[in-house]
PDB file of C-alpha atoms in Angstrom:
ATOM      1  CA  MET A1419     137.937 -22.251 -10.533  1.00 58.00           C
ATOM      2  CA  ARG A1420     138.257 -21.595  -6.956  1.00 54.00           C
ATOM      3  CA  PHE A1421     135.682 -22.243  -4.262  1.00 56.00           C
ATOM      4  CA  SER A1422     136.055 -21.180  -0.450  1.00 51.00           C
ATOM      5  CA  ALA A1423     135.724 -23.879   1.403  1.00 45.00           C
ATOM      6  CA  PRO A1424     133.553 -24.841   2.677  1.00 47.00           C
ATOM      7  CA  ALA A1425     132.624 -21.323   1.273  1.00 43.00           C
ATOM      8  CA  LEU A1426     132.361 -19.392   4.653  1.00 39.00           C
ATOM      9  CA  ALA A1427     131.564 -15.568   3.381  1.00 40.00           C
ATOM     10  CA  VAL A1428     130.191 -12.975   6.046  1.00 45.00           C
ATOM     11  CA  VAL A1429     127.340 -11.527   6.084  1.00 51.00           C
ATOM     12  CA  SER A1430     127.403  -8.003   6.782  1.00 43.00           C
ATOM     13  CA  LEU A1431     125.009  -6.511   8.890  1.00 40.00           C
ATOM     14  CA  LEU A1432     124.285  -2.862   9.837  1.00 37.00           C
ATOM     15  CA  ALA A1433     123.911  -2.453  13.374  1.00 40.00           C
ATOM     16  CA  LEU A1434     121.531   0.035  15.161  1.00 39.00           C
ATOM     17  CA  ASN A1435     123.351   2.345  17.511  1.00 42.00           C
ATOM     18  CA  PRO A1436     123.178   0.825  21.113  1.00 47.00           C
ATOM     19  CA  SER A1437     120.826   2.144  23.515  1.00 48.00           C
ATOM     20  CA  VAL A1438     122.781   3.553  27.124  1.00 43.00           C
ATOM     21  CA  TYR A1439     121.889   1.518  30.316  1.00 47.00           C
ATOM     22  CA  ALA A1440     118.478   2.272  31.312  1.00 47.00           C
ATOM     23  CA  GLN A1441     118.374   3.107  35.376  1.00 63.00           C
ATOM     24  CA  GLU A1442     114.676   1.669  35.055  1.00 83.00           C
ATOM     25  CA  GLN A1443     114.383  -1.931  33.502  1.00 88.00           C
ATOM     26  CA  PRO A1444     112.753  -1.056  29.887  1.00 92.00           C
ATOM     27  CA  GLN A1445     109.592  -2.921  28.860  1.00 90.00           C
ATOM     28  CA  TRP A1446     111.783  -4.524  25.508  1.00 92.00           C
ATOM     29  CA  VAL A1447     113.462  -6.643  28.093  1.00 91.00           C
ATOM     30  CA  ASN A1448     110.529  -8.885  28.709  1.00 89.00           C
ATOM     31  CA  GLU A1449     108.396  -8.723  25.827  1.00 86.00           C
ATOM     32  CA  LEU A1450     108.587 -10.932  22.828  1.00 85.00           C
ATOM     33  CA  PRO A1451     110.605  -9.554  19.990  1.00 85.00           C
ATOM     34  CA  HIS A1452     108.732  -8.629  17.068  1.00 82.00           C
ATOM     35  CA  SER A1453     110.200 -10.376  13.809  1.00 83.00           C
ATOM     36  CA  ASP A1454     108.730  -8.656  10.647  1.00 84.00           C
ATOM     37  CA  ASN A1455     109.105  -8.114   6.222  1.00 84.00           C
ATOM     38  CA  GLN A1456     112.592  -6.434   6.766  1.00 88.00           C
ATOM     39  CA  ASN A1457     113.957  -8.048  10.113  1.00 90.00           C
ATOM     40  CA  TYR A1458     114.595 -10.745  12.141  1.00 92.00           C
ATOM     41  CA  ARG A1459     114.992  -9.911  16.232  1.00 92.00           C
ATOM     42  CA  ALA A1460     115.439 -11.335  19.299  1.00 94.00           C
ATOM     43  CA  VAL A1461     115.737 -10.770  23.001  1.00 95.00           C
ATOM     44  CA  ALA A1462     118.476 -12.598  25.224  1.00 94.00           C
ATOM     45  CA  THR A1463     119.556 -12.210  28.803  1.00 94.00           C
ATOM     46  CA  ALA A1464     122.970 -13.506  29.997  1.00 93.00           C
ATOM     47  CA  GLU A1465     126.022 -12.997  32.845  1.00 93.00           C
ATOM     48  CA  THR A1466     127.726 -10.999  30.208  1.00 92.00           C
ATOM     49  CA  GLN A1467     126.477  -9.290  27.182  1.00 90.00           C
ATOM     50  CA  ALA A1468     128.518 -11.143  24.685  1.00 88.00           C
ATOM     51  CA  GLN A1469     126.957 -13.894  26.528  1.00 90.00           C
ATOM     52  CA  ALA A1470     123.841 -12.550  25.438  1.00 92.00           C
ATOM     53  CA  MET A1471     124.608 -11.608  21.884  1.00 90.00           C
ATOM     54  CA  GLN A1472     125.832 -15.529  21.407  1.00 89.00           C
ATOM     55  CA  ALA A1473     121.726 -16.132  22.333  1.00 91.00           C
ATOM     56  CA  ALA A1474     120.168 -13.422  20.747  1.00 91.00           C
ATOM     57  CA  LEU A1475     122.127 -14.556  17.435  1.00 90.00           C
ATOM     58  CA  ALA A1476     121.749 -18.089  18.206  1.00 90.00           C
ATOM     59  CA  ALA A1477     117.866 -17.097  18.352  1.00 91.00           C
ATOM     60  CA  ILE A1478     118.080 -15.415  14.973  1.00 90.00           C
ATOM     61  CA  ALA A1479     119.638 -18.179  13.405  1.00 90.00           C
ATOM     62  CA  GLU A1480     116.629 -20.109  14.314  1.00 90.00           C
ATOM     63  CA  GLN A1481     114.394 -18.062  12.832  1.00 90.00           C
ATOM     64  CA  VAL A1482     116.829 -18.194   9.479  1.00 90.00           C
ATOM     65  CA  ALA A1483     116.347 -21.715   9.484  1.00 88.00           C
ATOM     66  CA  VAL A1484     112.521 -21.730   9.608  1.00 87.00           C
ATOM     67  CA  SER A1485     112.338 -19.192   7.413  1.00 84.00           C
ATOM     68  CA  ILE A1486     114.637 -21.370   4.972  1.00 84.00           C
ATOM     69  CA  ARG A1487     113.448 -25.080   6.273  1.00 78.00           C
ATOM     70  CA  SER A1488     116.233 -25.861   7.071  1.00 75.00           C
ATOM     71  CA  GLU A1489     116.223 -29.412   8.849  1.00 69.00           C
ATOM     72  CA  SER A1490     119.324 -29.219  11.332  1.00 69.00           C
ATOM     73  CA  LEU A1491     120.858 -25.983  12.898  1.00 70.00           C
ATOM     74  CA  SER A1492     124.068 -26.040  14.756  1.00 72.00           C
ATOM     75  CA  ARG A1493     126.166 -23.393  15.971  1.00 59.00           C
ATOM     76  CA  TYR A1494     130.022 -24.564  14.966  1.00 47.00           C
ATOM     77  CA  GLU A1495     132.183 -21.822  16.281  1.00 45.00           C
ATOM     78  CA  LYS A1496     132.018 -18.681  18.583  1.00 45.00           C
ATOM     79  CA  GLN A1497     134.397 -15.848  18.337  1.00 44.00           C
ATOM     80  CA  SER A1498     133.223 -13.003  20.837  1.00 46.00           C
ATOM     81  CA  THR A1499     135.226 -11.393  23.709  1.00 46.00           C
ATOM     82  CA  GLU A1500     134.231  -9.371  26.900  1.00 47.00           C
ATOM     83  CA  GLN A1501     135.970  -6.799  25.875  1.00 47.00           C
ATOM     84  CA  SER A1502     133.594  -5.881  22.833  1.00 48.00           C
ATOM     85  CA  THR A1503     130.462  -4.981  22.458  1.00 47.00           C
ATOM     86  CA  GLN A1504     130.686  -6.988  18.437  1.00 50.00           C
ATOM     87  CA  THR A1505     130.027 -10.748  18.302  1.00 49.00           C
ATOM     88  CA  HIS A1506     131.309 -13.431  15.191  1.00 57.00           C
ATOM     89  CA  THR A1507     129.010 -16.481  15.111  1.00 68.00           C
ATOM     90  CA  ARG A1508     128.989 -19.166  13.180  1.00 77.00           C
ATOM     91  CA  PHE A1509     126.310 -21.520  12.541  1.00 86.00           C
ATOM     92  CA  THR A1510     125.374 -24.452   9.869  1.00 87.00           C
ATOM     93  CA  LEU A1511     122.235 -24.820   8.088  1.00 85.00           C
ATOM     94  CA  ASN A1512     120.884 -28.019   6.567  1.00 88.00           C
ATOM     95  CA  VAL A1513     119.253 -27.345   3.682  1.00 89.00           C
ATOM     96  CA  ALA A1514     118.500 -30.315   0.481  1.00 84.00           C
ATOM     97  CA  GLY A1515     121.060 -32.508   3.036  1.00 85.00           C
ATOM     98  CA  GLN A1516     123.896 -29.972   2.720  1.00 88.00           C
ATOM     99  CA  SER A1517     125.944 -28.068   5.315  1.00 84.00           C
ATOM    100  CA  VAL A1518     125.277 -24.563   4.679  1.00 83.00           C
ATOM    101  CA  PRO A1519     126.936 -22.230   6.903  1.00 85.00           C
ATOM    102  CA  LEU A1520     125.791 -19.049   7.737  1.00 86.00           C
ATOM    103  CA  GLN A1521     128.029 -16.443   9.824  1.00 81.00           C
ATOM    104  CA  PHE A1522     126.767 -12.888  11.315  1.00 79.00           C
ATOM    105  CA  ASN A1523     129.940 -10.512  12.072  1.00 72.00           C
ATOM    106  CA  ASP A1524     129.927  -7.371  14.019  1.00 74.00           C
ATOM    107  CA  ILE A1525     126.744  -7.433  14.776  1.00 80.00           C
ATOM    108  CA  SER A1526     126.148  -4.621  18.036  1.00 84.00           C
ATOM    109  CA  PRO A1527     122.990  -4.631  19.927  1.00 90.00           C
ATOM    110  CA  GLU A1528     120.128  -2.529  18.845  1.00 91.00           C
ATOM    111  CA  GLN A1529     119.271  -1.568  22.472  1.00 91.00           C
ATOM    112  CA  SER A1530     120.984  -3.107  25.707  1.00 93.00           C
ATOM    113  CA  TYR A1531     120.213  -2.960  29.747  1.00 93.00           C
ATOM    114  CA  ARG A1532     122.696  -3.845  32.427  1.00 93.00           C
ATOM    115  CA  HIS A1533     120.268  -5.469  35.448  1.00 93.00           C
ATOM    116  CA  ALA A1534     120.687  -4.365  38.978  1.00 90.00           C
ATOM    117  CA  ASP A1535     122.733  -7.998  40.142  1.00 92.00           C
ATOM    118  CA  GLY A1536     125.078  -7.303  36.682  1.00 92.00           C
ATOM    119  CA  SER A1537     123.904  -9.715  33.975  1.00 94.00           C
ATOM    120  CA  VAL A1538     122.801  -7.824  30.429  1.00 94.00           C
ATOM    121  CA  SER A1539     119.342  -8.285  28.275  1.00 95.00           C
ATOM    122  CA  VAL A1540     120.576  -6.958  24.922  1.00 95.00           C
ATOM    123  CA  LYS A1541     117.572  -6.424  21.653  1.00 94.00           C
ATOM    124  CA  VAL A1542     119.500  -8.265  18.300  1.00 93.00           C
ATOM    125  CA  ALA A1543     117.892  -7.264  14.747  1.00 92.00           C
ATOM    126  CA  VAL A1544     119.399  -8.395  11.471  1.00 91.00           C
ATOM    127  CA  SER A1545     117.964  -7.662   8.481  1.00 89.00           C
ATOM    128  CA  LYS A1546     116.307 -10.008   6.028  1.00 89.00           C
ATOM    129  CA  GLN A1547     118.080  -7.870   3.213  1.00 88.00           C
ATOM    130  CA  ALA A1548     121.640  -8.909   4.303  1.00 87.00           C
ATOM    131  CA  VAL A1549     120.521 -12.380   5.452  1.00 89.00           C
ATOM    132  CA  SER A1550     119.752 -12.488   1.272  1.00 90.00           C
ATOM    133  CA  ASN A1551     122.675 -11.104   0.084  1.00 88.00           C
ATOM    134  CA  PHE A1552     124.717 -13.264   1.823  1.00 89.00           C
ATOM    135  CA  LEU A1553     123.460 -15.948   0.456  1.00 91.00           C
ATOM    136  CA  GLN A1554     123.628 -14.158  -3.086  1.00 92.00           C
ATOM    137  CA  ASN A1555     127.152 -13.781  -2.417  1.00 91.00           C
ATOM    138  CA  GLN A1556     127.633 -17.718  -1.300  1.00 91.00           C
ATOM    139  CA  ILE A1557     125.388 -18.326  -5.044  1.00 94.00           C
ATOM    140  CA  ALA A1558     128.113 -15.835  -7.501  1.00 94.00           C
ATOM    141  CA  GLN A1559     131.036 -18.002  -6.497  1.00 93.00           C
ATOM    142  CA  TYR A1560     129.138 -21.163  -8.240  1.00 95.00           C
ATOM    143  CA  ARG A1561     127.973 -19.397 -11.473  1.00 93.00           C
ATOM    144  CA  SER A1562     130.504 -20.796 -13.853  1.00 94.00           C
ATOM    145  CA  LEU A1563     129.358 -24.603 -12.876  1.00 95.00           C
ATOM    146  CA  ARG A1564     128.344 -26.147 -16.144  1.00 95.00           C
ATOM    147  CA  PHE A1565     128.365 -29.878 -16.685  1.00 96.00           C
ATOM    148  CA  PRO A1566     129.979 -30.040 -19.653  1.00 96.00           C
ATOM    149  CA  LEU A1567     127.051 -32.133 -21.490  1.00 94.00           C
ATOM    150  CA  ASP A1568     128.801 -32.349 -24.976  1.00 95.00           C
ATOM    151  CA  ALA A1569     131.998 -34.470 -23.269  1.00 96.00           C
ATOM    152  CA  SER A1570     133.103 -37.440 -23.319  1.00 95.00           C
ATOM    153  CA  ALA A1571     132.561 -39.973 -20.939  1.00 95.00           C
ATOM    154  CA  SER A1572     135.888 -39.967 -19.021  1.00 95.00           C
ATOM    155  CA  GLN A1573     135.483 -35.811 -19.370  1.00 96.00           C
ATOM    156  CA  GLN A1574     131.920 -36.080 -17.490  1.00 96.00           C
ATOM    157  CA  LEU A1575     133.118 -38.217 -14.662  1.00 96.00           C
ATOM    158  CA  LEU A1576     136.512 -36.006 -14.095  1.00 96.00           C
ATOM    159  CA  TRP A1577     133.513 -33.087 -13.945  1.00 97.00           C
ATOM    160  CA  SER A1578     131.321 -35.270 -11.541  1.00 96.00           C
ATOM    161  CA  LEU A1579     133.764 -36.196  -9.273  1.00 96.00           C
ATOM    162  CA  ARG A1580     135.574 -32.460  -8.598  1.00 96.00           C
ATOM    163  CA  TYR A1581     132.405 -30.242  -8.830  1.00 96.00           C
ATOM    164  CA  LYS A1582     129.549 -32.437  -8.050  1.00 95.00           C
ATOM    165  CA  GLU A1583     130.354 -31.481  -4.493  1.00 94.00           C
ATOM    166  CA  PRO A1584     130.289 -27.843  -4.544  1.00 94.00           C
ATOM    167  CA  LEU A1585     126.774 -28.190  -7.424  1.00 96.00           C
ATOM    168  CA  LYS A1586     124.855 -29.657  -4.428  1.00 94.00           C
ATOM    169  CA  THR A1587     126.280 -26.533  -2.110  1.00 93.00           C
ATOM    170  CA  ALA A1588     125.187 -23.885  -4.969  1.00 94.00           C
ATOM    171  CA  ASN A1589     121.766 -25.915  -5.028  1.00 94.00           C
ATOM    172  CA  ALA A1590     120.994 -25.462  -1.237  1.00 93.00           C
ATOM    173  CA  TYR A1591     122.113 -21.602  -1.243  1.00 93.00           C
ATOM    174  CA  ALA A1592     119.502 -21.384  -3.767  1.00 94.00           C
ATOM    175  CA  LEU A1593     116.748 -22.722  -2.480  1.00 92.00           C
ATOM    176  CA  ALA A1594     117.821 -21.476   1.071  1.00 91.00           C
ATOM    177  CA  LEU A1595     117.261 -17.945  -0.742  1.00 91.00           C
ATOM    178  CA  GLU A1596     113.899 -18.911  -3.046  1.00 90.00           C
ATOM    179  CA  GLN A1597     112.813 -18.823   0.745  1.00 88.00           C
ATOM    180  CA  ILE A1598     113.841 -16.354   1.875  1.00 86.00           C
ATOM    181  CA  ASP A1599     113.001 -14.063  -1.052  1.00 85.00           C
ATOM    182  CA  PRO A1600     110.387 -16.003  -3.615  1.00 86.00           C
ATOM    183  CA  THR A1601     111.686 -12.808  -6.242  1.00 86.00           C
ATOM    184  CA  GLN A1602     114.992 -15.445  -6.587  1.00 87.00           C
ATOM    185  CA  SER A1603     113.209 -18.546  -8.146  1.00 86.00           C
ATOM    186  CA  ASN A1604     115.972 -19.126 -11.050  1.00 88.00           C
ATOM    187  CA  ASN A1605     118.083 -21.574 -10.053  1.00 92.00           C
ATOM    188  CA  PRO A1606     119.799 -22.779 -12.597  1.00 91.00           C
ATOM    189  CA  PHE A1607     121.843 -25.604 -10.463  1.00 95.00           C
ATOM    190  CA  LYS A1608     118.444 -27.753 -10.357  1.00 93.00           C
ATOM    191  CA  ASN A1609     119.005 -28.882 -13.728  1.00 94.00           C
ATOM    192  CA  GLN A1610     122.585 -29.171 -14.101  1.00 95.00           C
ATOM    193  CA  LEU A1611     121.855 -31.620 -11.112  1.00 95.00           C
ATOM    194  CA  SER A1612     119.494 -33.266 -12.394  1.00 95.00           C
ATOM    195  CA  LEU A1613     121.705 -33.202 -16.147  1.00 95.00           C
ATOM    196  CA  LEU A1614     124.623 -34.666 -13.796  1.00 95.00           C
ATOM    197  CA  THR A1615     122.677 -37.624 -12.300  1.00 93.00           C
ATOM    198  CA  GLN A1616     121.564 -38.305 -15.269  1.00 94.00           C
ATOM    199  CA  ALA A1617     124.662 -38.898 -16.901  1.00 94.00           C
ATOM    200  CA  GLU A1618     125.730 -41.083 -13.543  1.00 93.00           C
ATOM    201  CA  GLN A1619     123.879 -43.755 -14.107  1.00 92.00           C
ATOM    202  CA  SER A1620     125.944 -44.671 -17.143  1.00 94.00           C
ATOM    203  CA  LEU A1621     129.467 -43.750 -15.720  1.00 95.00           C
ATOM    204  CA  GLY A1622     132.214 -45.831 -13.835  1.00 95.00           C
ATOM    205  CA  LEU A1623     135.012 -45.363 -11.645  1.00 96.00           C
ATOM    206  CA  ARG A1624     136.924 -48.806 -11.168  1.00 96.00           C
ATOM    207  CA  ILE A1625     139.436 -48.360  -8.365  1.00 96.00           C
ATOM    208  CA  VAL A1626     142.788 -50.194  -8.325  1.00 95.00           C
ATOM    209  CA  ALA A1627     144.428 -51.098  -5.069  1.00 96.00           C
ATOM    210  CA  SER A1628     146.330 -53.671  -3.191  1.00 95.00           C
ATOM    211  CA  ARG A1629     144.899 -55.669  -1.030  1.00 94.00           C
ATOM    212  CA  ASN A1630     145.811 -53.993   1.900  1.00 92.00           C
ATOM    213  CA  LEU A1631     143.306 -50.508   1.093  1.00 94.00           C
ATOM    214  CA  ASN A1632     140.734 -52.732   0.898  1.00 94.00           C
ATOM    215  CA  ALA A1633     139.239 -50.768   3.953  1.00 92.00           C
ATOM    216  CA  LEU A1634     139.705 -47.565   1.938  1.00 94.00           C
ATOM    217  CA  VAL A1635     138.349 -48.996  -1.136  1.00 95.00           C
ATOM    218  CA  GLY A1636     135.115 -50.028   0.274  1.00 94.00           C
ATOM    219  CA  VAL A1637     134.543 -46.267   1.478  1.00 94.00           C
ATOM    220  CA  ILE A1638     135.715 -44.480  -1.295  1.00 95.00           C
ATOM    221  CA  GLN A1639     133.184 -46.725  -4.244  1.00 94.00           C
ATOM    222  CA  ARG A1640     130.305 -45.682  -1.560  1.00 92.00           C
ATOM    223  CA  HIS A1641     130.515 -42.156  -2.824  1.00 90.00           C
ATOM    224  CA  THR A1642     131.341 -42.549  -6.433  1.00 93.00           C
ATOM    225  CA  PRO A1643     129.647 -44.079  -9.432  1.00 91.00           C
ATOM    226  CA  THR A1644     130.617 -48.324 -10.130  1.00 84.00           C
ATOM    227  CA  HIS A1645     129.169 -48.578 -13.552  1.00 83.00           C
ATOM    228  CA  SER A1646     130.143 -52.361 -14.918  1.00 83.00           C
ATOM    229  CA  GLU A1647     132.515 -50.389 -17.945  1.00 90.00           C
ATOM    230  CA  PRO A1648     134.162 -47.977 -16.188  1.00 94.00           C
ATOM    231  CA  ASN A1649     135.257 -44.651 -17.795  1.00 95.00           C
ATOM    232  CA  LEU A1650     138.161 -44.004 -15.736  1.00 97.00           C
ATOM    233  CA  TRP A1651     140.213 -45.875 -13.083  1.00 97.00           C
ATOM    234  CA  LEU A1652     141.188 -44.557 -10.008  1.00 97.00           C
ATOM    235  CA  GLN A1653     144.750 -45.797  -9.072  1.00 97.00           C
ATOM    236  CA  LEU A1654     145.473 -46.134  -5.252  1.00 97.00           C
ATOM    237  CA  GLU A1655     149.269 -46.335  -3.577  1.00 97.00           C
ATOM    238  CA  GLN A1656     150.466 -46.178  -0.192  1.00 95.00           C
ATOM    239  CA  LYS A1657     153.352 -44.974   1.402  1.00 96.00           C
ATOM    240  CA  SER A1658     154.492 -44.842   5.197  1.00 95.00           C
ATOM    241  CA  GLN A1659     157.122 -43.938   7.148  1.00 96.00           C
ATOM    242  CA  GLN A1660     157.463 -44.532  11.090  1.00 96.00           C
ATOM    243  CA  ARG A1661     159.803 -42.708  13.948  1.00 95.00           C
ATOM    244  CA  ALA A1662     160.227 -42.377  17.434  1.00 95.00           C
ATOM    245  CA  GLN A1663     159.427 -38.905  19.146  1.00 94.00           C
ATOM    246  CA  GLY A1664     160.056 -38.679  23.046  1.00 93.00           C
ATOM    247  CA  SER A1665     157.473 -41.471  24.240  1.00 94.00           C
ATOM    248  CA  LEU A1666     155.553 -41.709  21.136  1.00 95.00           C
ATOM    249  CA  TYR A1667     155.592 -42.654  17.446  1.00 97.00           C
ATOM    250  CA  LEU A1668     154.670 -40.807  14.434  1.00 97.00           C
ATOM    251  CA  HIS A1669     153.233 -42.751  11.785  1.00 97.00           C
ATOM    252  CA  ARG A1670     153.667 -40.514   8.181  1.00 97.00           C
ATOM    253  CA  GLN A1671     151.036 -42.198   5.781  1.00 96.00           C
ATOM    254  CA  GLN A1672     150.530 -40.554   1.911  1.00 97.00           C
ATOM    255  CA  LEU A1673     147.524 -41.480   0.368  1.00 97.00           C
ATOM    256  CA  ILE A1674     148.470 -41.113  -3.634  1.00 97.00           C
ATOM    257  CA  ALA A1675     145.502 -41.363  -5.539  1.00 97.00           C
ATOM    258  CA  SER A1676     146.050 -41.087  -9.657  1.00 97.00           C
ATOM    259  CA  VAL A1677     142.330 -40.675 -12.034  1.00 97.00           C
ATOM    260  CA  THR A1678     144.045 -42.293 -15.497  1.00 97.00           C
ATOM    261  CA  GLU A1679     142.652 -43.774 -18.457  1.00 95.00           C
ATOM    262  CA  PRO A1680     141.144 -47.073 -18.322  1.00 94.00           C
ATOM    263  CA  SER A1681     143.398 -48.678 -20.960  1.00 91.00           C
ATOM    264  CA  SER A1682     146.745 -48.193 -21.983  1.00 92.00           C
ATOM    265  CA  PRO A1683     148.846 -46.180 -22.013  1.00 92.00           C
ATOM    266  CA  PHE A1684     146.630 -44.949 -18.808  1.00 91.00           C
ATOM    267  CA  ARG A1685     147.063 -41.621 -19.442  1.00 95.00           C
ATOM    268  CA  GLN A1686     146.979 -39.287 -15.891  1.00 96.00           C
ATOM    269  CA  LEU A1687     144.567 -36.695 -15.860  1.00 96.00           C
ATOM    270  CA  HIS A1688     144.896 -35.649 -12.115  1.00 96.00           C
ATOM    271  CA  GLN A1689     146.888 -36.886  -9.025  1.00 96.00           C
ATOM    272  CA  GLN A1690     146.442 -36.009  -5.447  1.00 96.00           C
ATOM    273  CA  VAL A1691     148.601 -37.191  -2.503  1.00 97.00           C
ATOM    274  CA  ILE A1692     146.651 -37.167   1.148  1.00 96.00           C
ATOM    275  CA  GLU A1693     149.213 -37.086   3.677  1.00 97.00           C
ATOM    276  CA  VAL A1694     148.304 -38.295   7.456  1.00 97.00           C
ATOM    277  CA  ILE A1695     150.023 -38.417  10.589  1.00 97.00           C
ATOM    278  CA  GLY A1696     149.155 -41.061  13.435  1.00 97.00           C
ATOM    279  CA  LYS A1697     150.767 -40.645  16.814  1.00 97.00           C
ATOM    280  CA  GLY A1698     150.876 -43.709  19.512  1.00 97.00           C
ATOM    281  CA  ALA A1699     152.521 -44.865  22.456  1.00 96.00           C
ATOM    282  CA  THR A1700     154.057 -47.955  19.770  1.00 96.00           C
ATOM    283  CA  PRO A1701     154.368 -48.454  16.224  1.00 96.00           C
ATOM    284  CA  ASN A1702     151.272 -50.580  16.059  1.00 96.00           C
ATOM    285  CA  ALA A1703     148.996 -47.536  17.539  1.00 97.00           C
ATOM    286  CA  ALA A1704     150.484 -44.843  15.488  1.00 97.00           C
ATOM    287  CA  ALA A1705     149.932 -46.472  12.361  1.00 96.00           C
ATOM    288  CA  ALA A1706     146.375 -47.870  13.602  1.00 96.00           C
ATOM    289  CA  ASP A1707     145.837 -43.882  14.316  1.00 97.00           C
ATOM    290  CA  ALA A1708     147.081 -42.801  11.040  1.00 96.00           C
ATOM    291  CA  GLN A1709     144.718 -45.280   9.133  1.00 95.00           C
ATOM    292  CA  ASN A1710     141.643 -44.205  11.176  1.00 95.00           C
ATOM    293  CA  GLN A1711     142.731 -40.623  10.201  1.00 96.00           C
ATOM    294  CA  LEU A1712     143.258 -41.325   6.138  1.00 95.00           C
ATOM    295  CA  LYS A1713     139.670 -43.571   6.165  1.00 95.00           C
ATOM    296  CA  SER A1714     138.186 -40.371   8.017  1.00 95.00           C
ATOM    297  CA  LYS A1715     139.552 -38.106   5.018  1.00 95.00           C
ATOM    298  CA  VAL A1716     138.045 -40.209   2.174  1.00 95.00           C
ATOM    299  CA  GLU A1717     134.479 -41.111   3.894  1.00 95.00           C
ATOM    300  CA  GLN A1718     134.159 -37.365   2.911  1.00 92.00           C
ATOM    301  CA  PRO A1719     132.637 -36.623  -0.919  1.00 91.00           C
ATOM    302  CA  VAL A1720     135.104 -36.910  -3.004  1.00 94.00           C
ATOM    303  CA  SER A1721     135.958 -33.666  -4.356  1.00 93.00           C
ATOM    304  CA  ASN A1722     137.031 -32.523  -0.755  1.00 92.00           C
ATOM    305  CA  TRP A1723     139.761 -34.617  -0.061  1.00 95.00           C
ATOM    306  CA  LEU A1724     140.888 -35.964  -4.316  1.00 96.00           C
ATOM    307  CA  PHE A1725     141.140 -31.957  -5.227  1.00 93.00           C
ATOM    308  CA  ASP A1726     141.722 -28.953  -3.505  1.00 75.00           C
ATOM    309  CA  ALA A1727     142.627 -25.124  -4.433  1.00 50.00           C
ATOM    310  CA  SER A1728     146.056 -25.641  -6.066  1.00 42.00           C
ATOM    311  CA  SER A1729     144.574 -27.989  -8.481  1.00 41.00           C
ATOM    312  CA  GLU A1730     142.028 -26.314  -9.745  1.00 43.00           C
TER     313      GLU A1730
END
């Protein structure tokens, strides 16, 4: 089973033909754009057309955020060129505590106007159906997720570690889609999450590691079920190498994470090697940088670092 990470598919939107620049300022430049049941619209003015497009798409993303009751909105990447009228802009919405990427791609202005001072105004329209299609395309990646209700406790825990985060993301997309299109109210992920949460109350993962890994262990325990009777062990081992490179020291650190059965012969069910390279002016500084990088990785949901596409 493969999922795109963190799932950045493109909203393919049909853009209307831009008008030629008018000699007299058109009325729409100063009008509040009217969004209707079919389209989100925005008008923006900036020094360049690319900047105006960015501002207009940000305004449309805010409208989408309101529509889906997003708790927050952030623009996390901009890709545009002064030579092109097409703009690529990515945003992140927050739905039910999950980050939901939203990307506008290949959008051209519905209308454009260049002012006497050289600044540019654009009027942009994005269809609500296109946003709905984008959300449905994201959801389609997760349709096969089914919590293994009849599996053993150890298999349920392994499934939870691997797929809990994707399941939460799928649920967030489904909730967003329902807000955009009330006819799309069939959300199978909500029940799957409920089953998983219920099962986790009686599941436990024991982390086995040397004392020098206590800081990482504490972080990981915050993201994993810790029932008194463990169903699986997560065994952590650390390896490191260091060398000088010019005026810097490089510290390669590997965290070998093995999921095993909790009793002899401790059969290994999964293993992942997480590698970082720290840099510093001294050996200790390089080692500290590597340790901070590792800590940053394991602070993420378990599925983000313990499993990857190659292990699917």
